[in-house]
Coordinates of C-alpha atoms in Angstrom, one line a residue:
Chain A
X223 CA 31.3 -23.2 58.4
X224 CA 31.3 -21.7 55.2
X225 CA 29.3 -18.4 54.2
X226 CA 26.8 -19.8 52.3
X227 CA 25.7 -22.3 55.2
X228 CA 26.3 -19.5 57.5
X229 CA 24.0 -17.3 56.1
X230 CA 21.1 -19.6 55.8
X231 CA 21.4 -20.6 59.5
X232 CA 21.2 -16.8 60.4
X233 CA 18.7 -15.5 58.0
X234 CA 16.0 -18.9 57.1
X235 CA 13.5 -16.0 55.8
X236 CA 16.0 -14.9 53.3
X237 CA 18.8 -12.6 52.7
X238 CA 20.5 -10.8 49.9
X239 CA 24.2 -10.3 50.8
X240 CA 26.8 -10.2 47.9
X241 CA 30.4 -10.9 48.4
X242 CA 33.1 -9.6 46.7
X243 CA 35.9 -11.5 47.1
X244 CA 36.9 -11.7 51.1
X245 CA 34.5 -8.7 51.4
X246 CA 30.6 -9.1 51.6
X247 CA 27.8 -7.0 52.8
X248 CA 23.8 -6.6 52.6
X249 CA 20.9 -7.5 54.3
X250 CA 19.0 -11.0 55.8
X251 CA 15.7 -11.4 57.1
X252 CA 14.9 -13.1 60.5
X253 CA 11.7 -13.4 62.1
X254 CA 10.4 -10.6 60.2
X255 CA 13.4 -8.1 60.8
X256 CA 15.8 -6.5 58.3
X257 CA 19.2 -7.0 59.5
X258 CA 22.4 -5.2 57.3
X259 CA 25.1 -7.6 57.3
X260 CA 28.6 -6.6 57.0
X261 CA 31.5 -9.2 57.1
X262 CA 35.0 -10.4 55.5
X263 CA 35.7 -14.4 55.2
X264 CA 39.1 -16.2 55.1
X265 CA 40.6 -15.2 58.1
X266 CA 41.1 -12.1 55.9
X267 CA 43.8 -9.9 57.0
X268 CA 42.1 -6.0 57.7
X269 CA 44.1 -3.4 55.5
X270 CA 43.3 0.2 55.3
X271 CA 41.4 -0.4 51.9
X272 CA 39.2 -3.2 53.7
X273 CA 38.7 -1.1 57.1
X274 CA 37.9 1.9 54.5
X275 CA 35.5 0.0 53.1
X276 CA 33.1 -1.6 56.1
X277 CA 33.3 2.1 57.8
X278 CA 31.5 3.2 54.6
X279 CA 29.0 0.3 54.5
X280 CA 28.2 1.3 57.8
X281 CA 27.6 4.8 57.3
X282 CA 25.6 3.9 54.1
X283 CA 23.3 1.4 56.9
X284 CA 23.0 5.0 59.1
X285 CA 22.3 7.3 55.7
X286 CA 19.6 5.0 54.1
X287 CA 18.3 2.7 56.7
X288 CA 17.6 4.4 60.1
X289 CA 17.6 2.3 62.8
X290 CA 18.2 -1.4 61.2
X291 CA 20.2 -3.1 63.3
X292 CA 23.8 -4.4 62.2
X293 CA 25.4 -7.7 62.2
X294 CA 29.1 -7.4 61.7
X295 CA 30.2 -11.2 60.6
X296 CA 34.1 -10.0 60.8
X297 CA 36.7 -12.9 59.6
X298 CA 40.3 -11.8 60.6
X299 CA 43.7 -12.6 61.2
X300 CA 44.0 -9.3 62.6
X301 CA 44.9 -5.9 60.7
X302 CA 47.4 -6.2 57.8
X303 CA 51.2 -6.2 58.8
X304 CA 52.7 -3.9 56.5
X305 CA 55.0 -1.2 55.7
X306 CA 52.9 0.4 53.5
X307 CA 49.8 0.0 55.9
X308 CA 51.5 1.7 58.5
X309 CA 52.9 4.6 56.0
X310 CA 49.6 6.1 54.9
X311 CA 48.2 5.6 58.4
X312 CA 46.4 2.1 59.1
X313 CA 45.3 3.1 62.5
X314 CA 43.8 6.0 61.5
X315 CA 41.5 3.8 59.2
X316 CA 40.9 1.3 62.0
X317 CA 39.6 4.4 64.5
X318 CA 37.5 5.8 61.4
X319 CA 35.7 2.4 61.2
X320 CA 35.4 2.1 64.8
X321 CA 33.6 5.5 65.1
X322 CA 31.6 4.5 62.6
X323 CA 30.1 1.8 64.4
X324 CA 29.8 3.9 67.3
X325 CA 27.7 6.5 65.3
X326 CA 25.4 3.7 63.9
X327 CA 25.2 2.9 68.1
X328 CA 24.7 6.3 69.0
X329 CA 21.8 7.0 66.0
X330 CA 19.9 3.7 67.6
X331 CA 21.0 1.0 65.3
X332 CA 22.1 -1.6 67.3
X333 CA 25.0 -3.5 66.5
X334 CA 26.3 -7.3 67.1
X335 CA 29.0 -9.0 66.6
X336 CA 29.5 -12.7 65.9
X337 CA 33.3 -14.3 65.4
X338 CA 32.8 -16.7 62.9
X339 CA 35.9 -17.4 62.0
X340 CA 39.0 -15.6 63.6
X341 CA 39.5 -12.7 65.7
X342 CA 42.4 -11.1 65.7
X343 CA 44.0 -8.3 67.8
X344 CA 43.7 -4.7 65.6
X345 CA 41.5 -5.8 63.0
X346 CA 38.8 -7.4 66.1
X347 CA 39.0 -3.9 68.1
X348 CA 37.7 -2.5 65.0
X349 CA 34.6 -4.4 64.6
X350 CA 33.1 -7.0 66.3
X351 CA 34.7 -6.3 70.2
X352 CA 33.2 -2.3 69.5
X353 CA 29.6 -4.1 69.2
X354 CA 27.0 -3.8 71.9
X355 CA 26.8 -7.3 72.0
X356 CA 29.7 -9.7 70.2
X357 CA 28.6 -13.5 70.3
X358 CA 31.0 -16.5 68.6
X359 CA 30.2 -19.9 67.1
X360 CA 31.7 -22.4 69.3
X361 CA 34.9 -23.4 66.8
X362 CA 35.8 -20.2 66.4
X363 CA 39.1 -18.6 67.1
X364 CA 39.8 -15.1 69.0
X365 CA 43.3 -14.6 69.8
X366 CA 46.0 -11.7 70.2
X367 CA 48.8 -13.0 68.8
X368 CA 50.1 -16.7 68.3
X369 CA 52.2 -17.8 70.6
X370 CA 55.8 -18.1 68.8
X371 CA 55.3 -14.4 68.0
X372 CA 54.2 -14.0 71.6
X373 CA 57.7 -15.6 72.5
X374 CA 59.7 -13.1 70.5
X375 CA 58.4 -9.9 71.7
X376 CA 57.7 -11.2 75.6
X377 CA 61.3 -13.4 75.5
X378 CA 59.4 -15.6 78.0
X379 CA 60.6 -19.1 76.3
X380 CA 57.8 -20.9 73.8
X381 CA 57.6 -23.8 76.3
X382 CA 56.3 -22.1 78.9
X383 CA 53.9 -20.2 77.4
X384 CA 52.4 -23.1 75.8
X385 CA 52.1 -24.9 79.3
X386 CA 50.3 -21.6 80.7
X387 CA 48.0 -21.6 77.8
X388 CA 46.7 -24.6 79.3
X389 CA 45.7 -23.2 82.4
X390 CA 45.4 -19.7 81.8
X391 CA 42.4 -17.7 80.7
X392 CA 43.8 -14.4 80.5
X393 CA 46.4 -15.6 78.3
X394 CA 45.4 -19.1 75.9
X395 CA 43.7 -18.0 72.8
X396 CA 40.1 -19.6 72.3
X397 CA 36.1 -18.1 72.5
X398 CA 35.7 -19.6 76.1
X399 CA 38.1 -17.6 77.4
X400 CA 36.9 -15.0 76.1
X401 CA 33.4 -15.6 77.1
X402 CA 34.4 -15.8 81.0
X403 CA 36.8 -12.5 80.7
X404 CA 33.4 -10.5 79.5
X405 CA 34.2 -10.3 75.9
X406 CA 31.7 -12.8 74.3
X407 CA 28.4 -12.6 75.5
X408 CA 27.4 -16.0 74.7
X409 CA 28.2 -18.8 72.1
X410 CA 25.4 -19.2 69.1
X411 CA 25.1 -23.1 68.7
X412 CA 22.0 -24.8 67.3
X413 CA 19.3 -22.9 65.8
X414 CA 21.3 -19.8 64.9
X415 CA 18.5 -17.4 63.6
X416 CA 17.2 -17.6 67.0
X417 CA 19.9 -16.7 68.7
X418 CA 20.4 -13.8 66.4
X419 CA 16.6 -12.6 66.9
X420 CA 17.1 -13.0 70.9
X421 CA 20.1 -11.3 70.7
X422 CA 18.4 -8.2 68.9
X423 CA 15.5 -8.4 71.5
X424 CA 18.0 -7.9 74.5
X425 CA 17.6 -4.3 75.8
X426 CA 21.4 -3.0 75.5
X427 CA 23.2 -0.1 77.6
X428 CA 26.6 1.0 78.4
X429 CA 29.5 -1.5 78.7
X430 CA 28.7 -4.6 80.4
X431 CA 32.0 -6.9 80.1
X432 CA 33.8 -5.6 83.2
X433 CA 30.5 -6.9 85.1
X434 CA 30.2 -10.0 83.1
X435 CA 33.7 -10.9 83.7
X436 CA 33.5 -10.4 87.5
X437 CA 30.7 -12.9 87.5
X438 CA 32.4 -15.4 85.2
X439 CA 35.4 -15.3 86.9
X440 CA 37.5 -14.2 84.3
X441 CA 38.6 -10.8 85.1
X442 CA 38.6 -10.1 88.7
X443 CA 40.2 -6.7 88.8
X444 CA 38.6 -4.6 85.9
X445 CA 35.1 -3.6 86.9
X446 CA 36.7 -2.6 90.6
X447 CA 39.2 -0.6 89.6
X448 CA 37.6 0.9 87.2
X449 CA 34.8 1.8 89.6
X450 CA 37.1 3.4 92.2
X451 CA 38.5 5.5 90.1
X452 CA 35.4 7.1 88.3
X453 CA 34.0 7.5 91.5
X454 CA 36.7 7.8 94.3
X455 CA 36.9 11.4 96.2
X456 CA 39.8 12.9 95.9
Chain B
X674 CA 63.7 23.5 78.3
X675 CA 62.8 19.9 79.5
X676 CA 62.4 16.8 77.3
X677 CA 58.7 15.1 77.1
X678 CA 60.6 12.3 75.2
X679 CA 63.2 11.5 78.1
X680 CA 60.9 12.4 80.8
X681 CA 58.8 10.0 83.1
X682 CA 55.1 10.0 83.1
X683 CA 55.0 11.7 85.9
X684 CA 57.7 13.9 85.2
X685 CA 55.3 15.0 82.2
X686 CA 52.2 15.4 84.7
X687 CA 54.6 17.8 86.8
X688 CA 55.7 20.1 83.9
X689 CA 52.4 20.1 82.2
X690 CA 49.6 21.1 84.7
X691 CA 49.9 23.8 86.9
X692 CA 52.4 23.5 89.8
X693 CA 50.7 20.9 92.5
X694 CA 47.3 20.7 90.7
X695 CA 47.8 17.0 90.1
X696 CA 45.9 15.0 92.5
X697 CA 46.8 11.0 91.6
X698 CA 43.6 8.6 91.6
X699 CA 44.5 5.4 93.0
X700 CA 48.1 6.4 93.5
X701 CA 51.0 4.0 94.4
X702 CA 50.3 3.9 97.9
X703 CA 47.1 1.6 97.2
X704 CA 49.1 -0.9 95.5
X705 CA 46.8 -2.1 92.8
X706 CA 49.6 -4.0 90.7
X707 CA 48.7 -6.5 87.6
X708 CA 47.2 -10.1 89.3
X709 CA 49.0 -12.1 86.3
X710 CA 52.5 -10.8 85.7
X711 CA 53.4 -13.0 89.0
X712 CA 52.5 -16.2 87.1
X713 CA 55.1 -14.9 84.5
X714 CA 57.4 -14.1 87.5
X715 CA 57.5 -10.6 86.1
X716 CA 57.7 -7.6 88.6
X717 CA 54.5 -5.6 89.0
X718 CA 54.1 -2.1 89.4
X719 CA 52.9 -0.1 92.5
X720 CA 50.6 2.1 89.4
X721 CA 50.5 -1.2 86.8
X722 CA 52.2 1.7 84.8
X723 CA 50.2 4.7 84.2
X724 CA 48.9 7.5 86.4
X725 CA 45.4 9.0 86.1
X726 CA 44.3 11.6 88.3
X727 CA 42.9 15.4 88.3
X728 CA 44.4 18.2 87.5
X729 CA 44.2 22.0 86.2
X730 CA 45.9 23.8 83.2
X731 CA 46.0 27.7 83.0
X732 CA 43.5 27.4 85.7
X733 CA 40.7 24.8 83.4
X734 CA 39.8 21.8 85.1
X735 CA 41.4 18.7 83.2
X736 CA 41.6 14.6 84.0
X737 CA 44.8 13.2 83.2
X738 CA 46.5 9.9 82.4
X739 CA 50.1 9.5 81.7
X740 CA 51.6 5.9 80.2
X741 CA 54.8 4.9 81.8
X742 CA 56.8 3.7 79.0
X743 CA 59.6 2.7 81.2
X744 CA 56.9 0.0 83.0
X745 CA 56.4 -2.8 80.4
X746 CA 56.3 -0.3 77.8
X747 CA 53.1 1.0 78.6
X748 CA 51.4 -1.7 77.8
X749 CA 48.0 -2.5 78.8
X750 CA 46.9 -5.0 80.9
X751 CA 44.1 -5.5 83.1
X752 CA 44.6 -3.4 85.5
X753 CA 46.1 -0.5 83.8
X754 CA 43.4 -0.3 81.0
X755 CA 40.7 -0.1 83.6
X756 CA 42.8 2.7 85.2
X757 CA 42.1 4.5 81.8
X758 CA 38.4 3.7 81.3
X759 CA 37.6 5.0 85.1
X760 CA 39.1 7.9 84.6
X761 CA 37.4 8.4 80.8
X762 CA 33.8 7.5 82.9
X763 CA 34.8 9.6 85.4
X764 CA 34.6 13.0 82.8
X765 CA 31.0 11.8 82.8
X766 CA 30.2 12.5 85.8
X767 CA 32.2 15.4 86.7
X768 CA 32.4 17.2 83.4
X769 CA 36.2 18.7 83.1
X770 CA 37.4 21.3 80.6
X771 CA 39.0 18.4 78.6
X772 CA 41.0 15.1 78.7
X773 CA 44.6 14.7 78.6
X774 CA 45.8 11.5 77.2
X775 CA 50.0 11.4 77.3
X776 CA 49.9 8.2 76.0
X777 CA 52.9 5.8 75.9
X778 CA 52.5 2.3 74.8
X779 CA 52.9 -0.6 72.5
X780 CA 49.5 -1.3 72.6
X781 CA 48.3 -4.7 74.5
X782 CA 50.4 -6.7 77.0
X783 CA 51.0 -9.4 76.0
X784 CA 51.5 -11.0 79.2
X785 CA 47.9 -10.7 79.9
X786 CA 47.3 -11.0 76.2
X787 CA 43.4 -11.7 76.6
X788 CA 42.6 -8.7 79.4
X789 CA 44.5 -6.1 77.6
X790 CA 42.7 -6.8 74.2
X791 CA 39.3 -6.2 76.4
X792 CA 40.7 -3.6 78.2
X793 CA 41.4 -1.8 75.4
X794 CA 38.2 -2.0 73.7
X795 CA 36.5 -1.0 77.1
X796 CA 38.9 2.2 76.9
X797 CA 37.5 2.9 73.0
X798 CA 34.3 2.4 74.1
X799 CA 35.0 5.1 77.4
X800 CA 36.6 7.8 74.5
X801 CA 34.2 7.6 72.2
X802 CA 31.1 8.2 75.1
X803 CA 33.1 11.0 76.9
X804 CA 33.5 12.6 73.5
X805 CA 30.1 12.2 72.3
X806 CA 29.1 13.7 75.2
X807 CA 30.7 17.0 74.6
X808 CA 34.3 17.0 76.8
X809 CA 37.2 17.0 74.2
X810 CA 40.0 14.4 74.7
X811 CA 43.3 15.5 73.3
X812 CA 46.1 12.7 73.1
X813 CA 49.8 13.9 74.0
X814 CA 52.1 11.8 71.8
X815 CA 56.0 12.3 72.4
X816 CA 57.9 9.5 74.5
X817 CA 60.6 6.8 74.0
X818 CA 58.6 4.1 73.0
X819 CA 55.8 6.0 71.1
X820 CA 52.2 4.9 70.6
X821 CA 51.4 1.8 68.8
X822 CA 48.6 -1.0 69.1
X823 CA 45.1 -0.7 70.2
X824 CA 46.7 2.5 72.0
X825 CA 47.6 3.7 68.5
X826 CA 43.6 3.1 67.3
X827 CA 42.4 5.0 70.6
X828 CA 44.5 8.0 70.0
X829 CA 42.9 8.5 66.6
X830 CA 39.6 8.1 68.3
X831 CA 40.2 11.3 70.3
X832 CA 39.6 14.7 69.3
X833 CA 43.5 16.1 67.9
X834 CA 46.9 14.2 69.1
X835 CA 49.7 16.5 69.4
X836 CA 53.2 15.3 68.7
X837 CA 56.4 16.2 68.5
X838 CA 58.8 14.9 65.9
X839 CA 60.1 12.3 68.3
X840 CA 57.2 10.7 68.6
X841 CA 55.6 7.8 66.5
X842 CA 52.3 6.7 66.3
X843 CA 51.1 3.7 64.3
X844 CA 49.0 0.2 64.4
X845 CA 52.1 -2.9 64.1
X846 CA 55.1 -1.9 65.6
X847 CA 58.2 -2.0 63.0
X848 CA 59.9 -4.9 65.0
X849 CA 56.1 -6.7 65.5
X850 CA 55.7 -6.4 61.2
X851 CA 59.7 -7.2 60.7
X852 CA 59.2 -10.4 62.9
X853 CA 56.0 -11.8 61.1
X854 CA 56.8 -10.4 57.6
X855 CA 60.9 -10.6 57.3
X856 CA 63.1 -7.6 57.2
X857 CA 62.1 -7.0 53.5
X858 CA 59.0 -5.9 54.5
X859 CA 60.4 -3.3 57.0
X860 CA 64.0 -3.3 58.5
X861 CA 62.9 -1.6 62.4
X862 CA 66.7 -1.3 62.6
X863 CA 66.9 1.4 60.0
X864 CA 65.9 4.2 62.0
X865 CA 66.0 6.9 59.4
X866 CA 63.1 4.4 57.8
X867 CA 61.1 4.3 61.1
X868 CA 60.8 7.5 62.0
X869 CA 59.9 9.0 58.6
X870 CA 56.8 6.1 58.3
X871 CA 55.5 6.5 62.0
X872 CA 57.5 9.9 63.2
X873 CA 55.9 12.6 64.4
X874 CA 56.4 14.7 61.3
X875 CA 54.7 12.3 58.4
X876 CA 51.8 12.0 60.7
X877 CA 51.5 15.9 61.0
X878 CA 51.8 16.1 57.2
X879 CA 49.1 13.1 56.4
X880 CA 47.0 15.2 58.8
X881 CA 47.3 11.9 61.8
X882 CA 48.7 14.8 64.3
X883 CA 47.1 18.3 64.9
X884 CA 50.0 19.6 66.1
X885 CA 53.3 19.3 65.8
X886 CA 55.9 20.8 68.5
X887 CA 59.2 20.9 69.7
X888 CA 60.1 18.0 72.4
X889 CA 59.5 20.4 75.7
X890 CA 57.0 19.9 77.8
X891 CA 56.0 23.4 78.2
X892 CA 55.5 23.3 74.0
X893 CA 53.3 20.5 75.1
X894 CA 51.4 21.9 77.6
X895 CA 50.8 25.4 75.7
X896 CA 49.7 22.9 72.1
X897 CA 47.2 20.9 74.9
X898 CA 45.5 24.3 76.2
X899 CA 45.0 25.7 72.7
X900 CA 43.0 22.4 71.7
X901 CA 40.9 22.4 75.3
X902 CA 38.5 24.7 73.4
X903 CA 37.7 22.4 70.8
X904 CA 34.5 21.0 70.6
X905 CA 33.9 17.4 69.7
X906 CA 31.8 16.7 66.7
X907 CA 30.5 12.3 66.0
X908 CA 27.6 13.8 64.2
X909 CA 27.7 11.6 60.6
X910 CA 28.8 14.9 58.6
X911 CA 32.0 14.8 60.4
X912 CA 32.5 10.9 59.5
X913 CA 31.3 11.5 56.1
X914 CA 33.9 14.4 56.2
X915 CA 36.9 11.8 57.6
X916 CA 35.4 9.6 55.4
X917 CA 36.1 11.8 52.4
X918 CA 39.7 12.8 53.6
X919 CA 40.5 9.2 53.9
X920 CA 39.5 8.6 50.0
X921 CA 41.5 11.2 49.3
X922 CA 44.3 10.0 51.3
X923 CA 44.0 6.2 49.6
X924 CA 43.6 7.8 45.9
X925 CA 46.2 10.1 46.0
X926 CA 49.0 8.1 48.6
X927 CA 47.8 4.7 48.0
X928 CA 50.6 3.4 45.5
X929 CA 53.5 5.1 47.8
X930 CA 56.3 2.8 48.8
X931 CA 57.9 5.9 50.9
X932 CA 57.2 8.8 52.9
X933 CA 59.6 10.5 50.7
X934 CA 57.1 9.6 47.5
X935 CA 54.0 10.9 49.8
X936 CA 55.8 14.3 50.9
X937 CA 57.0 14.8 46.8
X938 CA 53.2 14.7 45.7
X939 CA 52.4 17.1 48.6
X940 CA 54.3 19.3 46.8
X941 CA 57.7 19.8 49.2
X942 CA 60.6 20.9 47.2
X943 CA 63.9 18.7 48.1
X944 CA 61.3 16.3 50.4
X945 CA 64.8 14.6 51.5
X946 CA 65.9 17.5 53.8
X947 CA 62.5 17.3 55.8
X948 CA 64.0 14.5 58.0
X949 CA 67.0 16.9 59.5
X950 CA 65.0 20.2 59.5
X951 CA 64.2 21.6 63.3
X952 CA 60.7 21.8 64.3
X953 CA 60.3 25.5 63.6
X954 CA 62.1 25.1 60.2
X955 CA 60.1 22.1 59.3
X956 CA 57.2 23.9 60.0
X957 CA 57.6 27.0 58.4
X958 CA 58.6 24.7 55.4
X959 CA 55.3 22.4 55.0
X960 CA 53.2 24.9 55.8
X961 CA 50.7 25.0 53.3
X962 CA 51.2 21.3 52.6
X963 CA 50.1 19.0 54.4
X964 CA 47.6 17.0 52.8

């Protein structure tokens, strides 16, 4: 879906968002609430001068608008492969952004995500997966790495990771998957302003994807383990 | 004098905390391994390769992890990165001096692409709730396979990484940007090339690191006990501060093609020699330079 269409689905009241080329940010109206907006299209690749640039949108949302919620609408390929990314410290950026959305959490804003697009590894831990709640249209893409590249690094031949992705859903790329491991709350289909306005009405607290993917049946192990060891005696 | 970079994770534990402090959480014993590395017919680890537990340094009461670099690289999975959040909850409920982080990894597994990707973001999410409310978390950074990935994101989350000039901490792995991007874009066999862009001492002169020490773990231990008393600050004057330091960092960097370029316009005379200079000497050399 492109922006434009996008944008009207989510915000039928109105909206003034301006994009700048991959880059776009401002705020929509649904059912009577201001929402900031703050999103990349294009499958757009997440470089330090892109990560740079969302962490300060957000901190202008906490400076000037207390409280509005934020809608992160993050279109990525993942974070920029490059030597010159790496040199002045990409991941540095990428944890500046990410604490940034945790401040906006922390000062009550709250903050969702939807994959409209991709989602992509680096450039998806910085955004949309640090939301309270991350959502995804239904043809939308969330993946770690595709699979030839997969192949290289793992040496497990292409073949047979292909024939797992089939099967597995703690390894195929794809929004369902992530849906039943916890990460995606729910798939927006329909009348998308409101879902968004149901979305904000949701009380949110703590980290609920360990539970959620115990009771989908995507990730067995997670919320256990990580339960026995915050509160084991030892 | 014993080597963090050649030592095990637990070998770090042993030389870093005082002398039997460590009490292991979910040790090997209980034999929580990784559910889908057998599908892969991949061997599992007794720990899924990292050890969290309790422990005490100079006396202060401390939670640990440790990566196991020579498991899978460190990588996370499943069952490894919910080893890490636990433990990060657990500060919440018991309050320690501090949390150690001797982290070791490539970032996600890729064998359980999907859960590590989670996991990890369920371990951001841990840091940055421990840290908000008030227990430092200082990230140890100084094996063989350095820290890259999602792990490379969650050690700038924390409050101060300490590394020595063995270790490397960055986003994409040379060999993961060589393999998408061609060798043009970085050769990961030219090690002299690797360890100036993600090496321990670039990242202590951009101001990535804290602290910079000599590969011992008892330079390790005494760098993590001097940071214990640091007191964690998310307020938005200390984002709008890293905010600021990263503009800098972008205007005044942002055309480099080398560290050598970024070390000149600090100001280091011959910046060439920094690569071969001991820790002490480096030090006392970039002193008043980093940026």
């Amino acid at each position: 879906m492109d922006l434009t269409s996008l944008l009207n689905r989510l915000f039928p009241d109105g909206h003034e968002i301006a994009a700048d080329g991959v880059y776009f940010d401002g705020a929509g109206r649904v059912f009577g609430t201001e929402v900031a907006v703050i999103g990349t299209i294009d499958n757009t690749p997440i470089g330090i001068e892109l990560a740079f640039r969302m962490a300060g949108a957000v901190l202008e949302v906490v400076r000037r608008h207390p409280g509005r919620p934020i809608l992160l609408l993050v279109d990525t390929q993942g974070q920029r492969l490059s030597h010159r990314d790496e040199l002045l410290g990409i991941n540095g950026y990428m944890a500046h952004l990410a604490k940034c959305i945790d401040l906006a959490r922390r000062n009550g804003h709250r903050v969702l995500g939807l994959v409209h697009g991709q989602a992509v590894s680096g450039g998806f831990l910085a955004t949309s997966l640090l939301a309270d709640r991350c959502y995804a249209l239904p043809d939308a893409e969330i993946r770690v790495m595709n699979l030839p590249a997969m192949s290289r690094v793992t040496k497990i031949p292409l073949e047979r990771l292909t024939e797992l992705s089939a099967s597995s859903p703690v390894f195929a790329p794809g929004v369902e998957n992530y849906r039943r491991m916890g990460a995606i709350t729910a798939l927006w289909e329909g009348d998308l302003a409101a879902c968004l306005a149901e979305a904000l009405a949701v009380p949110t607290d703590g980290d609920p994807r360990r539970a959620l993917g115990e009771e989908r049946g995507g990730r067995q192990l997670a919320r256990k383990v990580a339960d026995r060891v915050r509160h084991d005696a030892v | 004098m014993t080597s963090y970079y050649e030592d095990s994770a637990r070998g770090r534990l042993a030389g870093l905390l005082d002398p039997g402090s460590l009490t292991e959480i979910l040790p090997p014993t209980e034999r929580v391994v990784s559910p889908h590395l057998r599908q892969l017919d991949t061997p599992a680890a007794f720990d899924d390769g990292i050890v969290v537990g309790e422990g005490r340094l100079a006396g202060r009461r401390v939670l640990v992890a440790a990566q196991e670099g020579g498991f899978m690289g460190g990588a996370v999975g499943e069952v490894h990165g919910a080893k890490l959040t636990g433990l990060l909850e657990r500060a919440l409920d018991t309050r320690p001096d501090g949390v150690l982080l001797l982290v070791e990894s490539g970032g996600v597994r890729l064998h359980e692409a999907n859960a590590g990707l989670i996991a990890v973001s369920e371990v951001m999410r841990a840091v940055l709730a421990v840290r908000a409310s008030g227990i430092p978390v200082i990230v140890l950074d100084g094996g063989t396979f350095g820290c890259f990935g999602g792990m490379g994101i969650v050690s700038r989350l924390c409050d101060a990484v300490v590394m020595s000039e063995e270790g490397r901490l960055g986003l994409s792995g040379p060999e993961v940007i060589e393999t998408t991007m061609g060798v043009e874009e970085f050769d990961s066999r030219d090690r002299a090339l690797v360890w100036r862009t993600v090496g321990g001492k670039h990242r202590y002169l951009l101001g990535e690191a804290a602290t910079l020490v000599e590969d011992d773990v008892s330079a390790f231990r005494a760098a993590a006990l001097a940071l214990l008393d640091h007191k964690p600050d998310v307020s938005l004057s200390a984002l709008e501060a890293e905010h600021a330091a990263l503009a800098s960092r972008l205007e005044r960097f942002g055309d480099c093609r080398d560290a050598l370029d970024i070390w000149e316009r600090l100001g280091v005379e011959e910046p060439e020699r920094l690569p071969i200079l001991d820790t002490a000497d480096f030090l006392a050399t970039v002193c008043d330079r980093r940026a």
